[in-house]
Coordinates of C-alpha atoms in Angstrom, one line a residue:
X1 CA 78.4 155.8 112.5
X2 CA 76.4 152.6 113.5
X3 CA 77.3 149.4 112.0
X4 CA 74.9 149.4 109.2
X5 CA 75.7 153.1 108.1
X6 CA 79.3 151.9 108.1
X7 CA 79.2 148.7 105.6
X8 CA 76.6 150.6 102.9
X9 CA 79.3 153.2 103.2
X10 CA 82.0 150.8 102.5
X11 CA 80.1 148.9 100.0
X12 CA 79.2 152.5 98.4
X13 CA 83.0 153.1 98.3
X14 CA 83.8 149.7 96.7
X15 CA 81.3 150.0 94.5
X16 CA 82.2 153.6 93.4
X17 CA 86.0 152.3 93.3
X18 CA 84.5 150.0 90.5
X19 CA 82.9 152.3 88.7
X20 CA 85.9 154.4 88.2
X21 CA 88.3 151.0 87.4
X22 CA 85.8 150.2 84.1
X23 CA 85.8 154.0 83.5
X24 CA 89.7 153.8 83.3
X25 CA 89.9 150.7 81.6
X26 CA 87.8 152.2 78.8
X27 CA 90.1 154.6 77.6
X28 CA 87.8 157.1 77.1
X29 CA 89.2 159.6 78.9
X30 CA 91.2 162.2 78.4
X31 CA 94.8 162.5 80.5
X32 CA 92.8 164.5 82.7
X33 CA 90.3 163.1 83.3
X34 CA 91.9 159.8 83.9
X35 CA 94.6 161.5 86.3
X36 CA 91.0 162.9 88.4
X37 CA 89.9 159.6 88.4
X38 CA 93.3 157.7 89.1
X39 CA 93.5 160.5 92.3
X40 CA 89.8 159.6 93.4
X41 CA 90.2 155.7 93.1
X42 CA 93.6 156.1 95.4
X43 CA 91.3 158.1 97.7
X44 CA 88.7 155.7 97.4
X45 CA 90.6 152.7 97.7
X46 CA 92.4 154.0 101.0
X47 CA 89.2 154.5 102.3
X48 CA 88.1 151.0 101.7
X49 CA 91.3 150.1 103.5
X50 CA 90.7 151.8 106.5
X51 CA 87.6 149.9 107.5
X52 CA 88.7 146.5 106.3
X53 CA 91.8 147.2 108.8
X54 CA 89.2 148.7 111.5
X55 CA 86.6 145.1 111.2
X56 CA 90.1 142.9 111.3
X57 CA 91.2 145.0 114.4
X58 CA 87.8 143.9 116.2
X59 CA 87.7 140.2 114.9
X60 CA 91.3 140.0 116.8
X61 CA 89.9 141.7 120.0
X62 CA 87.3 139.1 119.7
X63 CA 89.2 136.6 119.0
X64 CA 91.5 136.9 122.3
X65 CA 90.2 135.8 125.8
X66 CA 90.6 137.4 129.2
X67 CA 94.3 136.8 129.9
X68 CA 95.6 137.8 126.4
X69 CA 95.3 134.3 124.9
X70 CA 94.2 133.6 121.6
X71 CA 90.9 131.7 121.0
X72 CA 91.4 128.3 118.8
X73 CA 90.8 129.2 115.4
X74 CA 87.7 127.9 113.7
X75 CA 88.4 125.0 111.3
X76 CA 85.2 124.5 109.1
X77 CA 86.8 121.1 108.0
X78 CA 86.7 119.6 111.6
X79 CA 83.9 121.1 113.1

């Protein structure tokens, strides 16, 4: 999945993972209904996790030089 595909998909996920907290939050659904859509959110939201731990996981690799040392984080305020 290329780059691109792979933050719509997440954003399409997120967005979905909304959908279905208002839906909840409503109260306009039965027990089963709910417990479907409790089941997808958790599905939904481990999803989400997943590629949030897969872009920290390269920002590290980035972040470390050729001998296993880290780069000096960026400080905004001092730059």
């Amino acid at each position: 999945m290329t780059r691109k595909a792979s933050v719509k998909h997440f954003e399409d996920k997120l967005s979905e993972l909304d959908s279905l907290v208002k839906e909840l939050e409503s109260n306009q659904l039965s027990l089963e209904d709910a417990l479907k859509a409790f089941e997808k959110g958790i599905k939904l939201s481990h999803d989400c996790q997943s590629v949030l731990t897969q872009a920290e996981q390269k920002v590290q690799i980035l972040l470390e030089d050729k001998n296993g040392e880290h780069l000096q984080t960026f400080d905004p305020e001092t730059n």
